[in-house]
């Protein structure tokens, strides 16, 4: 192609009419405005650091506090107030780094604030106590108006309500913090241990993962059985998850106790069926077998009942009396 042809081709390609030249000019002006505008806008200097960075700093602070104080890993906890539940204390990370044993009936305003509650929530608690209100068990703090349930569950293991008119002495874990003496298996780890046949609802609620409703279920099941003869029986409680039981198992102790027994040779269907291991069908089978074959001399005679197996006989053994 000749040089003149090239020049003509380039001239035709880069030729703009008046309308196209105006469009290009407007586009250039818009680009200039877009790049220059941020220079004239006000800058917000209040933007906080990223949450991830804050969480990392708090995590390092917790580890340092635990190392300096000699506490086990995970003892120091933290939480913050979130806007998700307006007016309620929330248990999301990053507000306070301190949990301690306290009696909600005697803890002063400064103590509640130290736990991380809002002044408004603390004022509500103070008014409740001034009017004669009492916290009778750890789970009662869930009823505090404005206190998120998740945060209340964080507090419950640290609640120590002094026994009234019981003559029990209290002891001090830290200056100014009094709570009833509780038995610990390993004082270094502060692991709470309870005796499963004598523990009341307050002691059960002090264990992780066990609330007021579950504590009452355990106690009712213990009463129906006639007492526990092993720690493993606690796991049979309706609604108690295996993960929770495995978590608290090392905190449970079963002392020898006089179990409530059933006389299998004289008990009626109605009496026998009340036991959780028997029920109506088996109770009826026991009575019918007794009528046909005579009284039971010992656990071995129960094998004649079709619905009885070795495991069930072993479980029932401690609760049966074979007296004539």
Short mmCIF file of C-alpha atoms in Angstrom, two decimals:
data_model
loop_
_atom_site.label_atom_id
_atom_site.label_comp_id
_atom_site.label_asym_id
_atom_site.label_seq_id
_atom_site.Cartn_x
_atom_site.Cartn_y
_atom_site.Cartn_z
CA UNK A 1 0.00 0.00 0.00
CA UNK A 2 1.32 3.46 -0.92
CA UNK A 3 2.21 6.06 1.70
CA UNK A 4 -0.58 8.31 0.54
CA UNK A 5 -3.09 5.52 1.02
CA UNK A 6 -1.88 5.01 4.61
CA UNK A 7 -2.24 8.73 5.37
CA UNK A 8 -5.74 8.77 3.92
CA UNK A 9 -6.71 5.70 5.98
CA UNK A 10 -5.40 7.18 9.23
CA UNK A 11 -7.08 10.52 8.53
CA UNK A 12 -10.42 8.79 7.98
CA UNK A 13 -10.03 6.66 11.14
CA UNK A 14 -9.15 9.49 13.55
CA UNK A 15 -11.55 12.04 12.09
CA UNK A 16 -14.26 13.27 14.52
CA UNK A 17 -17.22 15.36 13.67
CA UNK A 18 -18.43 18.19 15.93
CA UNK A 19 -20.82 15.99 17.95
CA UNK A 20 -18.13 13.34 18.60
CA UNK A 21 -15.60 15.96 19.68
CA UNK A 22 -18.15 17.35 22.18
CA UNK A 23 -18.79 13.87 23.61
CA UNK A 24 -15.07 13.24 24.11
CA UNK A 25 -14.70 16.59 25.88
CA UNK A 26 -17.61 15.83 28.25
CA UNK A 27 -16.14 12.41 29.04
CA UNK A 28 -12.76 13.93 29.90
CA UNK A 29 -14.42 16.47 32.20
CA UNK A 30 -16.32 13.69 34.01
CA UNK A 31 -13.12 11.69 34.56
CA UNK A 32 -11.39 14.74 35.99
CA UNK A 33 -14.28 15.35 38.43
CA UNK A 34 -14.35 11.70 39.58
CA UNK A 35 -10.62 11.63 40.36
CA UNK A 36 -10.52 15.09 41.93
CA UNK A 37 -13.71 14.91 44.04
CA UNK A 38 -12.27 12.82 46.94
CA UNK A 39 -9.72 15.55 47.59
CA UNK A 40 -12.52 17.97 48.50
CA UNK A 41 -14.68 15.57 50.61
CA UNK A 42 -14.33 15.57 54.46
CA UNK A 43 -12.48 12.58 55.93
CA UNK A 44 -14.09 10.65 58.84
CA UNK A 45 -11.36 10.34 61.47
CA UNK A 46 -13.54 8.26 63.80
CA UNK A 47 -13.39 5.01 61.86
CA UNK A 48 -12.40 2.29 64.29
CA UNK A 49 -9.77 -0.35 63.72
CA UNK A 50 -10.95 -3.63 62.15
CA UNK A 51 -12.80 -5.99 64.47
CA UNK A 52 -10.35 -8.78 63.68
CA UNK A 53 -7.49 -6.63 64.92
CA UNK A 54 -9.39 -5.76 68.12
CA UNK A 55 -10.15 -9.44 68.74
CA UNK A 56 -6.49 -10.35 68.27
CA UNK A 57 -5.37 -7.68 70.74
CA UNK A 58 -7.95 -8.82 73.32
CA UNK A 59 -6.88 -12.44 72.88
CA UNK A 60 -3.26 -11.51 73.55
CA UNK A 61 -4.30 -9.48 76.60
CA UNK A 62 -6.25 -12.47 77.99
CA UNK A 63 -3.28 -14.78 77.54
CA UNK A 64 -0.96 -12.29 79.27
CA UNK A 65 -3.35 -11.86 82.21
CA UNK A 66 -3.62 -15.64 82.62
CA UNK A 67 0.17 -16.10 82.50
CA UNK A 68 0.83 -13.31 85.01
CA UNK A 69 -1.86 -14.52 87.44
CA UNK A 70 -1.02 -18.21 87.12
CA UNK A 71 -4.63 -19.06 86.20
CA UNK A 72 -5.48 -22.01 83.91
CA UNK A 73 -5.89 -21.29 80.21
CA UNK A 74 -9.36 -19.95 79.44
CA UNK A 75 -10.12 -18.71 82.99
CA UNK A 76 -10.17 -15.04 81.97
CA UNK A 77 -13.17 -14.29 79.79
CA UNK A 78 -14.34 -11.32 77.78
CA UNK A 79 -17.52 -9.93 76.30
CA UNK A 80 -18.95 -6.73 74.85
CA UNK A 81 -22.24 -4.96 74.26
CA UNK A 82 -23.72 -5.49 70.82
CA UNK A 83 -26.41 -3.44 69.17
CA UNK A 84 -28.32 -6.57 68.25
CA UNK A 85 -30.45 -6.49 71.39
CA UNK A 86 -31.08 -2.87 72.29
CA UNK A 87 -30.90 -2.18 76.02
CA UNK A 88 -29.67 -5.66 76.93
CA UNK A 89 -26.27 -6.80 78.15
CA UNK A 90 -24.84 -9.03 75.41
CA UNK A 91 -22.21 -11.73 75.67
CA UNK A 92 -20.29 -11.05 72.44
CA UNK A 93 -16.49 -10.77 72.86
CA UNK A 94 -14.61 -7.65 73.81
CA UNK A 95 -15.91 -5.68 76.74
CA UNK A 96 -14.56 -7.05 80.02
CA UNK A 97 -11.77 -9.42 80.87
CA UNK A 98 -12.74 -10.43 84.41
CA UNK A 99 -15.14 -12.93 85.96
CA UNK A 100 -15.09 -13.63 89.69
CA UNK A 101 -17.15 -15.44 92.32
CA UNK A 102 -19.90 -13.24 93.77
CA UNK A 103 -23.09 -13.28 95.79
CA UNK A 104 -25.80 -11.35 93.86
CA UNK A 105 -27.54 -10.54 97.16
CA UNK A 106 -24.53 -8.65 98.54
CA UNK A 107 -22.47 -7.53 95.52
CA UNK A 108 -22.20 -3.73 95.47
CA UNK A 109 -22.66 -1.41 92.50
CA UNK A 110 -18.95 -1.32 91.71
CA UNK A 111 -18.88 -5.12 91.59
CA UNK A 112 -21.74 -5.31 89.09
CA UNK A 113 -20.05 -2.69 86.92
CA UNK A 114 -16.84 -4.70 87.11
CA UNK A 115 -18.77 -7.66 85.70
CA UNK A 116 -19.58 -5.49 82.69
CA UNK A 117 -23.24 -4.58 83.26
CA UNK A 118 -24.63 -1.23 82.16
CA UNK A 119 -25.34 1.35 84.85
CA UNK A 120 -29.02 1.16 83.98
CA UNK A 121 -29.08 -2.62 84.55
CA UNK A 122 -27.14 -2.23 87.82
CA UNK A 123 -29.67 0.38 89.00
CA UNK A 124 -32.47 -2.12 88.32
CA UNK A 125 -30.74 -4.75 90.48
CA UNK A 126 -30.17 -2.28 93.33
CA UNK A 127 -33.84 -1.23 93.32
CA UNK A 128 -34.89 -4.89 93.33
CA UNK A 129 -32.78 -5.57 96.43
CA UNK A 130 -33.84 -2.36 98.18
CA UNK A 131 -37.46 -3.52 97.91
CA UNK A 132 -36.57 -6.80 99.62
CA UNK A 133 -35.94 -8.92 96.54
CA UNK A 134 -33.62 -11.91 96.93
CA UNK A 135 -31.72 -14.19 94.58
CA UNK A 136 -32.41 -17.66 95.96
CA UNK A 137 -30.51 -19.72 93.38
CA UNK A 138 -27.95 -18.92 90.64
CA UNK A 139 -30.51 -19.28 87.87
CA UNK A 140 -32.50 -16.35 89.30
CA UNK A 141 -30.10 -13.87 87.69
CA UNK A 142 -31.66 -14.77 84.33
CA UNK A 143 -34.71 -12.84 85.52
CA UNK A 144 -32.79 -9.54 85.71
CA UNK A 145 -34.50 -7.15 83.30
CA UNK A 146 -32.11 -6.11 80.53
CA UNK A 147 -29.61 -8.95 81.08
CA UNK A 148 -29.10 -11.16 78.03
CA UNK A 149 -29.54 -14.89 78.75
CA UNK A 150 -26.22 -15.78 77.11
CA UNK A 151 -24.39 -13.41 79.47
CA UNK A 152 -26.40 -14.67 82.45
CA UNK A 153 -25.26 -18.21 81.61
CA UNK A 154 -21.66 -16.94 81.73
CA UNK A 155 -22.26 -15.61 85.27
CA UNK A 156 -24.10 -18.59 86.77
CA UNK A 157 -21.03 -20.81 87.45
CA UNK A 158 -19.55 -17.92 89.46
CA UNK A 159 -22.64 -17.23 91.59
CA UNK A 160 -22.19 -18.21 95.24
CA UNK A 161 -25.33 -17.51 97.30
CA UNK A 162 -24.60 -17.65 101.01
CA UNK A 163 -26.72 -20.21 102.87
CA UNK A 164 -29.15 -18.55 105.27
CA UNK A 165 -29.52 -19.83 108.81
CA UNK A 166 -27.51 -22.93 107.97
CA UNK A 167 -24.49 -22.33 110.18
CA UNK A 168 -22.18 -22.93 107.22
CA UNK A 169 -19.07 -20.83 107.18
CA UNK A 170 -18.02 -18.81 104.17
CA UNK A 171 -14.49 -18.31 102.96
CA UNK A 172 -12.70 -15.70 100.89
CA UNK A 173 -11.22 -16.44 97.48
CA UNK A 174 -10.24 -12.80 96.97
CA UNK A 175 -10.45 -9.79 99.32
CA UNK A 176 -14.02 -8.69 99.75
CA UNK A 177 -15.56 -11.70 97.96
CA UNK A 178 -17.33 -14.10 100.32
CA UNK A 179 -19.07 -17.29 99.31
CA UNK A 180 -19.98 -20.63 100.95
CA UNK A 181 -17.33 -23.27 101.22
CA UNK A 182 -17.65 -25.79 98.40
CA UNK A 183 -15.64 -28.97 98.00
CA UNK A 184 -13.09 -29.04 95.17
CA UNK A 185 -11.37 -32.15 93.89
CA UNK A 186 -8.32 -30.24 92.62
CA UNK A 187 -7.86 -26.85 94.34
CA UNK A 188 -5.32 -25.84 91.74
CA UNK A 189 -7.89 -26.10 88.95
CA UNK A 190 -10.85 -25.00 91.11
CA UNK A 191 -12.96 -27.90 89.75
CA UNK A 192 -16.32 -28.06 91.50
CA UNK A 193 -17.32 -31.53 92.74
CA UNK A 194 -20.81 -32.41 93.98
CA UNK A 195 -22.22 -35.54 95.61
CA UNK A 196 -25.02 -36.65 93.30
CA UNK A 197 -27.36 -38.07 95.97
CA UNK A 198 -27.19 -35.01 98.21
CA UNK A 199 -26.86 -32.15 95.71
CA UNK A 200 -29.72 -29.66 95.53
CA UNK A 201 -30.82 -27.71 92.44
CA UNK A 202 -28.42 -24.83 93.17
CA UNK A 203 -25.42 -27.16 93.15
CA UNK A 204 -26.53 -28.85 89.94
CA UNK A 205 -27.02 -25.46 88.25
CA UNK A 206 -23.46 -24.49 89.15
CA UNK A 207 -22.22 -27.14 86.71
CA UNK A 208 -21.60 -26.08 83.08
CA UNK A 209 -24.45 -26.81 80.69
CA UNK A 210 -27.06 -27.50 83.40
CA UNK A 211 -29.83 -24.99 83.93
CA UNK A 212 -32.73 -24.81 86.38
CA UNK A 213 -35.05 -27.09 84.38
CA UNK A 214 -32.45 -29.78 83.81
CA UNK A 215 -31.37 -29.65 87.46
CA UNK A 216 -34.96 -30.37 88.56
CA UNK A 217 -35.22 -33.25 86.06
CA UNK A 218 -32.10 -34.86 87.55
CA UNK A 219 -33.45 -34.52 91.08
CA UNK A 220 -36.88 -35.94 90.11
CA UNK A 221 -35.24 -38.86 88.32
CA UNK A 222 -33.09 -39.53 91.39
CA UNK A 223 -36.22 -39.62 93.55
CA UNK A 224 -38.04 -42.00 91.19
CA UNK A 225 -35.07 -44.35 91.13
CA UNK A 226 -34.73 -44.33 94.89
CA UNK A 227 -31.23 -42.83 94.73
CA UNK A 228 -28.21 -43.17 92.46
CA UNK A 229 -25.78 -46.04 93.01
CA UNK A 230 -23.38 -44.88 90.24
CA UNK A 231 -22.43 -41.65 88.48
CA UNK A 232 -23.34 -43.15 85.08
CA UNK A 233 -27.03 -43.19 86.08
CA UNK A 234 -27.11 -39.40 85.87
CA UNK A 235 -26.66 -39.73 82.09
CA UNK A 236 -30.06 -41.49 81.91
CA UNK A 237 -31.86 -38.23 82.78
CA UNK A 238 -34.22 -37.16 80.01
CA UNK A 239 -32.89 -34.12 78.14
CA UNK A 240 -29.32 -34.40 79.40
CA UNK A 241 -27.06 -34.45 76.34
CA UNK A 242 -24.15 -36.88 76.35
CA UNK A 243 -21.76 -34.01 75.53
CA UNK A 244 -22.90 -32.17 78.68
CA UNK A 245 -22.66 -35.32 80.82
CA UNK A 246 -19.12 -36.04 79.61
CA UNK A 247 -18.20 -32.44 80.46
CA UNK A 248 -19.48 -32.67 84.05
CA UNK A 249 -18.79 -36.35 84.75
CA UNK A 250 -15.45 -35.63 86.45
CA UNK A 251 -17.28 -33.17 88.74
CA UNK A 252 -19.68 -35.82 90.07
CA UNK A 253 -19.18 -38.12 93.06
CA UNK A 254 -21.43 -40.94 94.26
CA UNK A 255 -21.11 -41.83 97.94
CA UNK A 256 -22.64 -45.06 99.29
CA UNK A 257 -26.26 -44.37 100.11
CA UNK A 258 -29.26 -46.31 101.42
CA UNK A 259 -31.30 -46.84 98.25
CA UNK A 260 -35.08 -47.05 98.31
CA UNK A 261 -35.89 -50.67 97.42
CA UNK A 262 -38.95 -52.50 96.10
CA UNK A 263 -40.13 -55.85 97.46
CA UNK A 264 -40.60 -57.80 94.26
CA UNK A 265 -42.48 -60.57 96.08
CA UNK A 266 -45.14 -58.34 97.61
CA UNK A 267 -45.24 -55.27 95.39
CA UNK A 268 -48.36 -54.67 93.31
CA UNK A 269 -48.35 -53.73 89.62
CA UNK A 270 -49.04 -50.11 90.57
CA UNK A 271 -46.14 -50.03 93.03
CA UNK A 272 -43.64 -51.74 90.73
CA UNK A 273 -44.52 -49.67 87.66
CA UNK A 274 -43.43 -46.44 89.39
CA UNK A 275 -39.77 -47.41 89.06
CA UNK A 276 -38.11 -45.98 85.89
CA UNK A 277 -36.49 -49.33 85.07
CA UNK A 278 -39.76 -51.30 85.21
CA UNK A 279 -42.82 -49.57 83.81
CA UNK A 280 -46.35 -50.99 83.49
CA UNK A 281 -45.69 -53.86 81.02
CA UNK A 282 -42.80 -55.33 82.98
CA UNK A 283 -44.56 -54.77 86.31
CA UNK A 284 -47.55 -56.76 85.03
CA UNK A 285 -45.27 -59.52 83.71
CA UNK A 286 -43.53 -59.78 87.11
CA UNK A 287 -46.80 -60.10 89.02
CA UNK A 288 -48.24 -62.65 86.55
CA UNK A 289 -45.05 -64.74 86.66
CA UNK A 290 -45.10 -64.61 90.47
CA UNK A 291 -48.68 -65.88 90.53
CA UNK A 292 -47.84 -68.79 88.22
CA UNK A 293 -44.42 -69.83 89.57
CA UNK A 294 -44.35 -68.60 93.15
CA UNK A 295 -42.14 -66.11 94.93
CA UNK A 296 -38.75 -65.02 93.64
CA UNK A 297 -35.79 -66.33 95.65
CA UNK A 298 -33.18 -64.08 94.05
CA UNK A 299 -32.18 -62.18 90.91
CA UNK A 300 -31.60 -65.44 89.02
CA UNK A 301 -35.33 -66.23 89.11
CA UNK A 302 -36.05 -63.08 87.09
CA UNK A 303 -34.48 -64.69 84.01
CA UNK A 304 -37.67 -66.69 83.58
CA UNK A 305 -39.53 -63.52 82.62
CA UNK A 306 -39.37 -63.14 78.85
CA UNK A 307 -38.82 -59.35 78.84
CA UNK A 308 -35.97 -59.55 81.38
CA UNK A 309 -32.36 -59.68 80.18
CA UNK A 310 -29.01 -59.77 81.98
CA UNK A 311 -28.40 -56.02 81.65
CA UNK A 312 -31.81 -55.08 83.04
CA UNK A 313 -31.49 -57.53 85.95
CA UNK A 314 -28.09 -56.03 86.78
CA UNK A 315 -29.50 -52.50 86.70
CA UNK A 316 -32.50 -53.43 88.85
CA UNK A 317 -30.56 -55.52 91.36
CA UNK A 318 -29.65 -52.75 93.85
CA UNK A 319 -33.34 -51.66 94.01
CA UNK A 320 -34.95 -55.05 94.67
CA UNK A 321 -35.76 -56.84 97.89
CA UNK A 322 -36.59 -60.57 97.70
CA UNK A 323 -37.93 -60.97 101.26
CA UNK A 324 -40.99 -63.26 101.57
#
